[in-house]
Amino acid sequence: MPVYGKLFIGARQVATADTFKAVDPQSGESLKPAFSAAGPAEIEEACELAWSAFHDYRDLDADARARFLEAIADEIVALGDELPERGNAESGLPIARLAGERARTVGQLRLFADELRTGGWLGIRIDPALPEREPLPRPDLRQRKMPLGPVAVFGASNFPLAFSVAGGDTAAALAAGCPVIVKGHSAHPGTGELVAQAIVTAVKRCSLPEGVFSLLNGNSHALGGGLVAHPRIKAVGFTGSRAGGRALMKIASERPEPIPVYAEMSSINPVLLLPGALAAGAGALGKAFVGSMTLGVGQFCTNPGLLLALDGEEVDRFVAAAREALQAVEPAVMLTPGIHSAYEKGVGKLLGHPKVQVLARGPEPQGKYCGRGALFSVKGDDLLQSPEIMDEVFGASSVIVRCAGEKELVEVLEHLEGQLTATLHAAEGDEALATRLIPLLERKAGRLIANGWPTGVEVSHAMVHGGPFPATSDGRSTSVGTLSIERFLRPVCYQDFPDALLPESLRRDAPPRPHRFDGAYRAA
Ligand code: NAP
């Protein structure tokens, strides 16, 4: 399928005078075609179209919405090899990785379709009337969740498929019954356009109002800011930098009608190496750690950027194994020249820091935008004096913190910001220490991992990909897994409504669904 470089306002492909081009990070060359950039007129049109589609789309029954998500998945698969090939040209990510990401993308769309059919997401609660109750009767109260309205989704640079045009935020919002306007990431507009073609075909196949989906491309902050400020937009999903997320949170909170922004931003994913685990296999841990740290050139939000251990000989063994492993990892191209330059700057700061020691670097890179791995070490008390050492460096850079004792380890952990994950390597003899640390880690992170690595996020029902600020803007939510639908729903209660006026899901003769009846949990 050709890439035209146009925007999608509903089903209509739109060209504008203002254009930009994607850059192949492998060569630094611009890629064809030129892409139209959306301005205020296109924002206005897409938002009004989304609003007009909302009224029908929100009332669509769950099975029809599930079939729509499945149709999007089918159409993405039908794009064939062209999709990972374009993704590779625009992001430098290997074709095999992009094929895996496509499987994850269609898998999560289908998972949401299954979730819709369970009806659990409706959150139904029924408190039947108690007319005889003393001293006051209770009215009949029925609650269900309903969609918020059109959602603005910001595609992420590091997941051109699974967190982009038809990624997790889009799947969750469409499942909830919210039309979606995607602000495509300017690093991969062709990949985004192909996926948009698949969604628009699915909209037509399912005979849905065209405003259910639009794609606005561009490379100026005015586009994202204008979209978030538009009164028809009722929520935002974002994955990217802390500065970008915070800017959008500010715009959203200063609107006449403030709206929620679900931004996933910055996390260094601490990994704790407890003494028993190091004694049982420091070498194997060092090697496995480098595998996680360098995966995808470290460009994962779950990259392990900070290791913590009680200082001792076993830490030296861990470091020796990690150093050897890192020296064997060939640097690969990073997603964009800008991300490469931010990485170099972050590594440069650590290289020049008087309290930080360089333990190992990856081999010299061959390409201009390749990310060369970097492993550093710092003493616990020095880190406490220089907390900037904990600033996220997006890429394959990590710092090992050598702590003088448990007290210092706890102090360092207390100074950590909110995290997506916290990992604990514990073996025989570590139980007491682990038990003391877990409550602290629970306060800091959205997902705790035992004896594993934080990279690799399962898309499932129990997954939490969230955490306190700055990991996300709202630690009560997740952006991966079926629970992420909750971000785009709100509860509505109907008091003393006759059946004829109630939504179908709350009527007395509604098909059985999981719900709470008079406070008790009931299966379907
Ligand atoms: P980014 O600069 O935050 O951009 C993400 C999206 O937000 C883009 O569409 C960008 O569009 C938009 N945006 C950014 N700042 C904005 C603002 N002030 N107003 C309106 N829109 C804004 O992230 P990136 O380009 O993906 O990568 C840059 C850095 O983000 C990386 O070096 C890394 O530190 C971090 N990052 C983190 C994660 C994570 O998972 N936590 C993932 C990827 C990147 P325009 O630039 O076109 O306006």
Coordinates of C-alpha atoms and ligand atoms in Angstrom, one line a residue:
M1 CA 0.0 0.0 0.0
P2 CA 1.6 3.4 -0.9
V3 CA 2.3 6.0 1.7
Y4 CA 0.9 9.3 0.5
G5 CA 2.0 11.7 3.2
K6 CA -1.5 12.8 4.0
L7 CA -3.4 13.3 7.2
F8 CA -6.6 11.4 7.9
I9 CA -9.5 13.5 9.1
G10 CA -12.0 10.7 9.5
A11 CA -11.9 8.8 6.2
R12 CA -10.7 11.9 4.2
Q13 CA -7.1 12.1 3.3
V14 CA -6.0 15.7 3.6
A15 CA -2.9 17.5 2.2
T16 CA -1.6 20.8 3.7
A17 CA 1.0 23.3 2.5
D18 CA 3.2 22.8 5.5
T19 CA 5.2 19.6 5.2
F20 CA 8.0 17.7 7.0
K21 CA 10.0 14.5 6.2
A22 CA 11.0 11.5 8.3
V23 CA 14.7 10.8 8.7
D24 CA 16.3 7.4 8.3
P25 CA 18.4 7.2 11.5
Q26 CA 20.7 4.6 9.9
S27 CA 21.8 7.0 7.2
G28 CA 20.7 10.4 8.4
E29 CA 19.0 10.9 5.0
S30 CA 15.4 12.2 4.6
L31 CA 12.8 9.7 3.5
K32 CA 10.1 10.2 0.9
P33 CA 7.4 11.3 0.7
A34 CA 6.9 14.7 2.4
F35 CA 4.2 14.6 5.1
S36 CA 1.5 17.1 5.5
A37 CA 1.5 18.9 8.9
A38 CA -1.8 19.7 10.6
G39 CA -2.6 23.2 11.7
P40 CA -5.5 24.8 13.6
A41 CA -8.0 24.2 10.8
E42 CA -7.3 20.4 10.8
I43 CA -7.4 20.2 14.6
E44 CA -10.8 21.9 14.6
E45 CA -12.2 19.7 11.8
A46 CA -10.9 16.4 13.4
C47 CA -12.2 17.4 16.9
E48 CA -15.7 18.3 15.7
L49 CA -15.9 15.1 13.6
A50 CA -14.8 13.1 16.6
W51 CA -17.4 14.8 18.8
S52 CA -20.2 14.1 16.3
A53 CA -19.1 10.4 16.1
F54 CA -19.0 10.1 19.9
H55 CA -22.8 10.1 20.3
D56 CA -23.3 7.0 18.1
Y57 CA -20.1 5.3 19.0
R58 CA -20.6 5.4 22.8
D59 CA -24.0 3.7 22.4
L60 CA -22.6 0.9 20.2
D61 CA -23.1 -2.4 21.9
A62 CA -20.0 -4.1 23.2
D63 CA -20.0 -6.9 20.7
A64 CA -20.0 -4.5 17.8
R65 CA -17.2 -2.5 19.3
A66 CA -15.3 -5.8 19.9
R67 CA -15.7 -6.7 16.2
F68 CA -14.3 -3.2 15.2
L69 CA -11.2 -3.8 17.3
E70 CA -10.8 -7.3 15.7
A71 CA -11.3 -5.7 12.2
I72 CA -8.5 -3.2 13.0
A73 CA -6.2 -6.2 14.0
D74 CA -7.1 -8.1 10.8
E75 CA -6.4 -5.0 8.6
I76 CA -3.0 -4.4 10.3
V77 CA -2.0 -8.0 9.6
A78 CA -3.1 -7.6 6.0
L79 CA -0.6 -4.8 5.5
G80 CA 2.0 -7.5 5.3
D81 CA 5.8 -7.0 5.2
E82 CA 5.5 -3.3 4.1
L83 CA 4.6 -2.3 7.7
P84 CA 7.8 -3.6 9.4
E85 CA 9.9 -2.5 6.4
R86 CA 8.7 1.1 6.7
G87 CA 9.0 0.9 10.4
N88 CA 12.6 -0.2 10.1
A89 CA 13.5 2.6 7.6
E90 CA 12.0 5.2 10.0
S91 CA 13.2 3.9 13.4
G92 CA 16.2 1.7 12.7
L93 CA 14.5 -1.0 14.8
P94 CA 15.2 -4.5 13.4
I95 CA 12.5 -6.0 11.2
A96 CA 12.1 -9.0 13.6
R97 CA 11.5 -6.7 16.5
L98 CA 8.9 -4.8 14.5
A99 CA 7.2 -8.0 13.5
G100 CA 7.1 -8.9 17.2
E101 CA 5.7 -5.5 18.0
R102 CA 3.0 -6.0 15.3
A103 CA 2.0 -9.3 17.0
R104 CA 1.8 -7.5 20.3
T105 CA -0.3 -4.7 18.7
V106 CA -2.9 -7.0 17.2
G107 CA -2.8 -9.2 20.3
Q108 CA -3.8 -6.3 22.5
L109 CA -6.6 -5.2 20.2
R110 CA -8.0 -8.7 20.4
L111 CA -7.5 -8.9 24.1
F112 CA -9.6 -5.7 24.5
A113 CA -12.3 -7.3 22.2
D114 CA -12.5 -10.3 24.6
E115 CA -12.6 -7.9 27.6
L116 CA -15.5 -6.0 26.0
R117 CA -17.5 -9.2 25.7
T118 CA -17.1 -10.0 29.4
G119 CA -19.0 -6.9 30.4
G120 CA -16.8 -6.6 33.5
W121 CA -15.5 -3.2 32.3
L122 CA -19.0 -1.7 32.7
G123 CA -18.5 -1.8 36.5
I124 CA -22.1 -2.5 37.2
R125 CA -23.3 -2.0 40.7
I126 CA -26.9 -2.3 41.8
D127 CA -28.3 -1.4 45.2
P128 CA -32.0 -2.3 45.0
A129 CA -34.5 -0.1 46.7
L130 CA -35.3 -0.7 50.4
P131 CA -38.7 1.0 50.7
E132 CA -39.2 -0.3 54.3
R133 CA -35.8 0.7 55.6
E134 CA -35.8 2.8 58.8
P135 CA -35.3 5.6 59.5
L136 CA -35.2 6.3 55.8
P137 CA -36.0 4.2 52.8
R138 CA -33.2 3.6 50.2
P139 CA -33.8 4.5 46.6
D140 CA -33.0 2.1 43.7
L141 CA -29.4 2.9 42.6
R142 CA -27.8 1.5 39.5
Q143 CA -24.3 2.4 38.3
R144 CA -22.4 1.8 35.1
K145 CA -19.3 3.3 33.5
M146 CA -19.5 5.3 30.3
P147 CA -16.9 6.7 28.0
L148 CA -15.4 10.2 28.5
G149 CA -15.5 11.5 24.9
P150 CA -12.9 12.0 22.2
V151 CA -9.3 11.1 23.4
A152 CA -6.1 12.6 22.0
V153 CA -3.4 9.9 21.8
F154 CA 0.3 10.8 21.4
G155 CA 2.3 8.1 19.5
A156 CA 5.5 7.1 21.2
S157 CA 8.9 7.2 19.4
N158 CA 10.1 3.9 20.9
F159 CA 7.2 1.7 19.9
P160 CA 6.2 2.7 16.4
L161 CA 3.4 0.1 16.5
A162 CA 2.5 -1.1 20.0
F163 CA 2.4 2.4 21.5
S164 CA 1.6 4.4 18.5
V165 CA -1.4 4.9 16.1
A166 CA -3.2 1.7 16.9
G167 CA -1.2 1.1 20.2
G168 CA -2.3 0.5 23.7
D169 CA -3.8 3.9 24.4
T170 CA -5.8 3.8 21.1
A171 CA -7.0 0.3 21.8
A172 CA -8.1 1.2 25.3
A173 CA -9.9 4.4 24.3
L174 CA -11.7 2.8 21.4
A175 CA -12.7 -0.1 23.6
A176 CA -14.1 2.3 26.1
G177 CA -16.2 3.9 23.5
C178 CA -14.2 7.0 22.9
P179 CA -13.3 8.3 19.4
V180 CA -9.5 8.8 19.0
I181 CA -7.4 11.5 17.4
V182 CA -3.8 10.4 17.1
K183 CA -1.0 13.0 17.1
G184 CA 1.5 10.8 15.2
H185 CA 5.1 10.8 16.2
S186 CA 7.1 12.8 13.6
A187 CA 9.8 10.1 13.7
H188 CA 7.7 7.5 12.0
P189 CA 4.9 9.2 10.0
G190 CA 4.9 6.6 7.2
T191 CA 4.5 3.7 9.6
G192 CA 1.7 5.7 11.2
E193 CA 0.0 6.3 7.9
L194 CA -0.1 2.6 7.0
V195 CA -1.7 1.8 10.3
A196 CA -4.1 4.6 9.9
Q197 CA -5.2 3.2 6.5
A198 CA -5.9 -0.1 8.3
I199 CA -8.0 1.6 11.0
V200 CA -10.0 3.7 8.4
T201 CA -10.7 0.5 6.4
A202 CA -11.9 -1.2 9.6
V203 CA -14.2 1.9 10.3
K204 CA -15.7 1.5 6.9
R205 CA -16.0 -2.3 7.1
C206 CA -17.9 -1.9 10.4
S207 CA -20.1 0.9 9.1
L208 CA -19.1 3.2 11.9
P209 CA -19.1 7.0 11.9
E210 CA -15.9 8.2 10.3
G211 CA -15.0 10.6 13.1
V212 CA -14.2 7.6 15.3
F213 CA -10.6 7.9 14.2
S214 CA -8.3 10.6 12.8
L215 CA -4.6 10.9 12.4
L216 CA -2.9 14.3 12.6
N217 CA 0.8 14.5 11.8
G218 CA 3.2 17.3 12.4
N219 CA 6.4 18.2 14.1
S220 CA 5.6 21.4 16.1
H221 CA 4.5 21.6 19.7
A222 CA 1.6 23.8 18.5
L223 CA -0.2 20.7 17.1
G224 CA -0.1 18.7 20.3
G225 CA -0.8 21.7 22.5
G226 CA -3.7 22.8 20.3
L227 CA -5.2 19.3 20.3
V228 CA -5.0 19.0 24.1
A229 CA -6.5 22.5 24.5
H230 CA -9.5 21.8 22.2
P231 CA -12.8 21.7 24.1
R232 CA -14.0 18.6 22.3
I233 CA -11.1 16.5 23.7
K234 CA -11.9 14.9 27.0
A235 CA -8.7 13.0 27.9
V236 CA -5.1 12.4 26.7
G237 CA -2.9 9.4 26.5
F238 CA 0.9 10.2 26.1
T239 CA 4.2 8.3 26.2
G240 CA 7.4 10.3 25.9
S241 CA 9.6 12.7 27.8
R242 CA 9.0 14.3 31.2
A243 CA 9.2 17.7 29.6
G244 CA 6.6 16.8 27.0
G245 CA 4.3 15.1 29.4
R246 CA 4.4 18.0 31.9
A247 CA 3.8 20.6 29.2
L248 CA 0.6 18.7 28.1
M249 CA -0.5 18.3 31.8
K250 CA -0.2 22.1 32.2
I251 CA -2.2 22.8 29.1
A252 CA -4.9 20.3 30.1
S253 CA -5.2 21.7 33.7
E254 CA -5.4 25.3 32.5
R255 CA -8.3 24.7 30.1
P256 CA -11.7 26.2 31.2
E257 CA -12.6 22.5 31.5
P258 CA -9.5 20.7 32.8
I259 CA -9.2 17.1 31.5
P260 CA -7.1 14.1 32.6
V261 CA -3.7 13.5 31.0
Y262 CA -2.4 9.9 31.3
A263 CA 1.3 10.5 30.6
E264 CA 4.0 7.9 30.9
M265 CA 7.3 9.7 31.2
S266 CA 10.4 8.8 33.1
S267 CA 11.6 5.8 35.1
I268 CA 15.0 4.4 35.9
N269 CA 13.7 1.0 37.2
P270 CA 15.9 0.2 40.2
V271 CA 17.2 -3.4 40.5
L272 CA 18.2 -4.6 44.0
L273 CA 20.9 -7.2 44.2
L274 CA 20.6 -8.7 47.7
P275 CA 23.6 -10.5 49.2
G276 CA 22.3 -14.1 49.0
A277 CA 21.4 -13.6 45.3
L278 CA 24.9 -12.3 44.5
A279 CA 26.5 -15.1 46.5
A280 CA 24.5 -17.6 44.5
G281 CA 25.4 -16.3 41.1
A282 CA 27.0 -12.9 40.7
G283 CA 28.5 -13.8 37.3
A284 CA 25.2 -15.0 35.8
L285 CA 23.4 -12.0 37.2
G286 CA 25.9 -9.6 35.7
K287 CA 25.6 -11.2 32.2
A288 CA 21.8 -11.3 32.4
F289 CA 21.6 -7.7 33.5
V290 CA 23.6 -6.5 30.5
G291 CA 21.1 -8.4 28.3
S292 CA 18.2 -6.4 29.8
M293 CA 20.1 -3.1 29.9
T294 CA 21.1 -3.2 26.2
L295 CA 17.9 -4.7 24.8
G296 CA 16.6 -2.4 22.0
V297 CA 19.7 -0.1 22.6
G298 CA 18.2 0.6 26.0
Q299 CA 15.3 2.5 24.5
F300 CA 12.6 1.0 26.8
C301 CA 10.8 2.8 29.5
T302 CA 11.5 -0.2 31.7
N303 CA 15.3 -0.2 31.1
P304 CA 17.2 -1.0 34.3
G305 CA 19.0 2.3 34.8
L306 CA 20.0 1.9 38.5
L307 CA 21.4 -1.2 40.4
L308 CA 21.7 -1.2 44.1
A309 CA 23.8 -3.6 46.2
L310 CA 25.5 -3.8 49.6
D311 CA 29.2 -3.3 48.8
G312 CA 31.5 -6.3 48.9
E313 CA 33.4 -8.8 46.8
E314 CA 30.4 -10.3 45.2
V315 CA 29.6 -6.9 43.7
D316 CA 33.1 -7.0 42.1
R317 CA 32.2 -10.3 40.5
F318 CA 28.9 -9.0 39.2
V319 CA 30.7 -6.0 37.7
A320 CA 33.4 -8.1 36.1
A321 CA 30.7 -10.3 34.4
A322 CA 28.7 -7.2 33.4
R323 CA 31.8 -5.5 32.0
E324 CA 32.7 -8.5 29.9
A325 CA 29.2 -8.8 28.6
L326 CA 28.9 -5.1 27.7
Q327 CA 32.1 -5.1 25.8
A328 CA 30.6 -7.7 23.5
V329 CA 27.4 -5.8 22.7
E330 CA 27.8 -4.0 19.3
P331 CA 26.2 -0.5 19.5
A332 CA 23.1 -0.3 17.3
V333 CA 21.4 2.7 15.8
M334 CA 19.1 4.7 18.1
L335 CA 15.5 5.8 17.2
T336 CA 16.2 9.4 16.1
P337 CA 19.2 11.7 15.9
G338 CA 17.6 13.7 18.7
I339 CA 17.3 10.7 21.0
H340 CA 20.9 9.8 20.2
S341 CA 22.1 13.3 21.0
A342 CA 20.1 13.3 24.3
Y343 CA 21.7 10.0 25.2
E344 CA 25.2 11.3 24.5
K345 CA 24.5 14.3 26.6
G346 CA 23.3 12.2 29.5
V347 CA 26.3 9.8 29.3
G348 CA 28.6 12.8 29.0
K349 CA 27.3 14.3 32.3
L350 CA 28.0 11.0 34.1
L351 CA 31.4 10.7 32.4
G352 CA 32.3 14.1 33.7
H353 CA 30.8 13.7 37.2
P354 CA 33.5 13.7 39.9
K355 CA 31.7 11.1 42.1
V356 CA 30.9 8.7 39.3
Q357 CA 33.3 6.0 38.1
V358 CA 33.1 4.5 34.6
L359 CA 33.1 0.7 34.8
A360 CA 32.7 -0.3 31.1
R361 CA 31.7 1.0 27.7
G362 CA 30.4 -1.0 24.7
P363 CA 32.6 -1.2 21.6
E364 CA 33.3 1.9 19.5
P365 CA 30.2 2.5 17.3
Q366 CA 30.4 2.2 13.6
G367 CA 27.3 4.4 12.7
K368 CA 26.7 8.1 13.4
Y369 CA 23.6 7.6 15.6
C370 CA 24.6 4.4 17.4
G371 CA 24.2 4.2 21.1
R372 CA 27.3 2.9 22.9
G373 CA 26.5 1.2 26.1
A374 CA 27.8 2.7 29.4
L375 CA 28.1 1.3 32.9
F376 CA 28.9 3.5 35.8
S377 CA 29.3 3.1 39.6
V378 CA 28.8 5.4 42.5
K379 CA 29.0 5.1 46.3
G380 CA 25.6 5.3 48.1
D381 CA 26.6 8.4 50.2
D382 CA 27.9 10.2 47.1
L383 CA 24.6 9.5 45.3
L384 CA 22.7 11.0 48.2
Q385 CA 24.8 14.2 47.9
S386 CA 24.4 14.3 44.1
P387 CA 20.8 13.1 43.3
E388 CA 21.2 14.3 39.6
I389 CA 23.1 11.0 39.1
M390 CA 19.7 9.4 39.2
D391 CA 18.3 11.4 36.2
E392 CA 17.0 9.2 33.5
V393 CA 19.4 8.6 30.6
F394 CA 17.2 7.1 27.8
G395 CA 19.4 4.4 26.3
A396 CA 21.8 1.7 27.4
S397 CA 23.3 3.5 30.4
S398 CA 23.2 2.2 34.0
V399 CA 24.7 3.1 37.3
I400 CA 25.6 0.6 40.0
V401 CA 25.2 2.1 43.5
R402 CA 27.4 0.5 46.1
C403 CA 25.8 1.0 49.5
A404 CA 27.8 0.8 52.8
G405 CA 24.9 -1.0 54.6
E406 CA 21.2 -1.5 54.9
K407 CA 20.6 1.9 56.3
E408 CA 22.3 3.6 53.4
L409 CA 20.4 1.3 50.9
V410 CA 17.1 2.3 52.5
E411 CA 18.1 6.0 52.4
V412 CA 18.9 5.8 48.7
L413 CA 15.6 4.0 47.9
E414 CA 13.7 6.7 49.9
H415 CA 15.3 9.3 47.6
L416 CA 14.0 7.6 44.5
E417 CA 11.3 9.2 42.4
G418 CA 8.2 7.2 41.4
Q419 CA 9.0 4.2 39.1
L420 CA 7.3 1.9 36.6
T421 CA 9.1 -1.1 38.1
A422 CA 11.3 -2.2 41.0
T423 CA 13.2 -5.5 40.8
L424 CA 14.5 -7.6 43.7
H425 CA 17.1 -10.4 43.3
A426 CA 16.8 -12.4 46.4
A427 CA 17.9 -16.0 47.3
E428 CA 18.5 -18.0 50.5
G429 CA 19.2 -15.8 53.4
D430 CA 17.7 -12.7 51.9
E431 CA 14.1 -13.2 53.1
A432 CA 14.3 -10.9 56.2
L433 CA 15.9 -8.1 54.2
A434 CA 13.6 -8.5 51.3
T435 CA 10.6 -8.4 53.6
R436 CA 11.8 -5.2 55.1
L437 CA 12.3 -3.6 51.7
I438 CA 9.1 -4.6 49.9
P439 CA 6.8 -2.1 51.6
L440 CA 9.2 0.7 50.5
L441 CA 9.3 -0.6 46.9
E442 CA 5.5 -0.8 46.9
R443 CA 5.4 2.9 47.7
K444 CA 7.7 3.7 44.8
A445 CA 6.7 1.5 41.9
G446 CA 3.8 0.2 39.9
R447 CA 5.2 -3.3 39.3
L448 CA 7.5 -5.3 41.5
I449 CA 9.6 -8.1 40.0
A450 CA 11.3 -11.0 41.8
N451 CA 14.5 -12.6 40.3
G452 CA 13.9 -11.3 36.8
W453 CA 14.4 -8.1 34.7
P454 CA 12.1 -5.2 34.1
T455 CA 12.2 -5.2 30.3
G456 CA 9.4 -7.1 28.7
V457 CA 5.9 -6.1 29.6
E458 CA 3.2 -8.7 29.3
V459 CA -0.1 -7.4 28.0
S460 CA -2.7 -9.0 30.3
H461 CA -5.4 -8.4 32.8
A462 CA -3.2 -8.1 36.0
M463 CA -0.4 -6.1 34.4
V464 CA 0.4 -2.6 35.8
H465 CA 2.5 -0.4 33.6
G466 CA 2.2 2.7 35.7
G467 CA 3.6 4.1 38.9
P468 CA 3.8 7.4 41.0
F469 CA 5.1 10.6 39.3
P470 CA 7.2 11.0 37.2
A471 CA 6.8 7.4 36.0
T472 CA 3.3 8.5 35.1
S473 CA 1.1 11.5 35.7
D474 CA -1.4 9.4 37.6
G475 CA -0.1 6.4 39.6
R476 CA -3.7 5.0 40.0
S477 CA -3.6 3.9 36.4
T478 CA -1.9 1.6 33.9
S479 CA -1.2 2.1 30.2
V480 CA -0.7 -1.6 29.4
G481 CA -3.3 -4.4 29.9
T482 CA -7.1 -4.4 30.1
L483 CA -7.3 -2.3 33.2
S484 CA -6.1 0.7 31.1
I485 CA -9.7 1.0 29.7
E486 CA -10.6 2.5 33.1
R487 CA -8.7 5.7 32.2
F488 CA -11.3 6.6 29.6
L489 CA -14.5 5.7 31.6
R490 CA -16.4 7.4 34.3
P491 CA -19.2 6.1 36.6
V492 CA -22.8 7.3 36.3
C493 CA -25.5 6.4 38.8
Y494 CA -29.2 6.2 37.9
Q495 CA -31.6 6.7 40.8
D496 CA -35.1 5.3 40.8
F497 CA -35.1 5.0 37.0
P498 CA -37.8 2.9 35.4
D499 CA -36.6 0.1 33.1
A500 CA -37.7 1.9 30.0
L501 CA -35.4 4.8 30.6
L502 CA -32.4 2.8 31.9
P503 CA -29.4 1.9 29.7
E504 CA -29.8 -1.7 28.5
S505 CA -27.0 -3.0 30.7
L506 CA -28.8 -1.8 33.9
R507 CA -32.3 -3.1 33.2
R508 CA -33.9 -5.7 35.4
D509 CA -34.0 -8.2 32.4
A510 CA -30.4 -7.4 31.2
P511 CA -28.3 -10.4 30.2
P512 CA -26.2 -11.6 33.2
R513 CA -22.8 -9.8 33.7
P514 CA -20.3 -9.7 36.5
H515 CA -21.6 -7.1 38.9
R516 CA -22.0 -6.0 42.6
F517 CA -25.5 -6.6 43.9
D518 CA -26.2 -4.9 47.2
G519 CA -22.5 -4.8 47.9
A520 CA -21.8 -8.5 47.1
Y521 CA -19.7 -9.6 44.1
R522 CA -21.7 -11.7 41.6
A523 CA -20.3 -13.5 38.6
A524 CA -22.2 -13.3 35.2
Ligands
NAP1 P1 8.9 13.7 23.4 O1 9.8 14.8 22.9 O2 8.2 13.9 24.7 O3 7.7 13.7 22.2 C1 6.6 12.9 22.3 C2 5.4 13.5 21.6 O4 5.0 14.6 22.4 C3 5.7 14.0 20.2 O5 4.6 13.8 19.4 C4 6.0 15.5 20.5 O6 5.6 16.1 19.3 C5 5.0 15.8 21.6 N1 5.5 16.9 22.4 C6 6.6 16.9 23.1 N2 6.7 18.0 23.8 C7 5.6 18.7 23.6 C8 5.1 20.0 24.0 N3 5.8 20.8 24.8 N4 3.9 20.4 23.6 C9 3.2 19.7 22.7 N5 3.6 18.4 22.3 C10 4.8 18.0 22.7 O7 9.5 12.3 23.3 P2 10.3 11.6 22.1 O8 10.4 12.4 20.9 O9 9.8 10.2 22.0 O10 11.8 11.4 22.8 C11 12.5 12.3 23.5 C12 12.8 11.8 24.9 O11 11.7 11.3 25.5 C13 13.8 10.6 24.9 O12 15.1 11.0 24.8 C14 13.5 10.0 26.2 O13 14.1 10.7 27.3 C15 12.0 10.2 26.4 N6 11.2 9.0 26.1 C16 10.6 8.3 27.1 C17 9.8 7.2 26.8 C18 9.2 6.4 27.9 O14 8.7 5.4 27.6 N7 9.1 6.9 29.1 C19 9.6 6.8 25.5 C20 10.2 7.6 24.5 C21 10.9 8.7 24.8 P3 6.4 17.3 18.6 O15 7.9 17.1 19.0 O16 6.2 17.1 17.2 O17 5.8 18.6 19.1

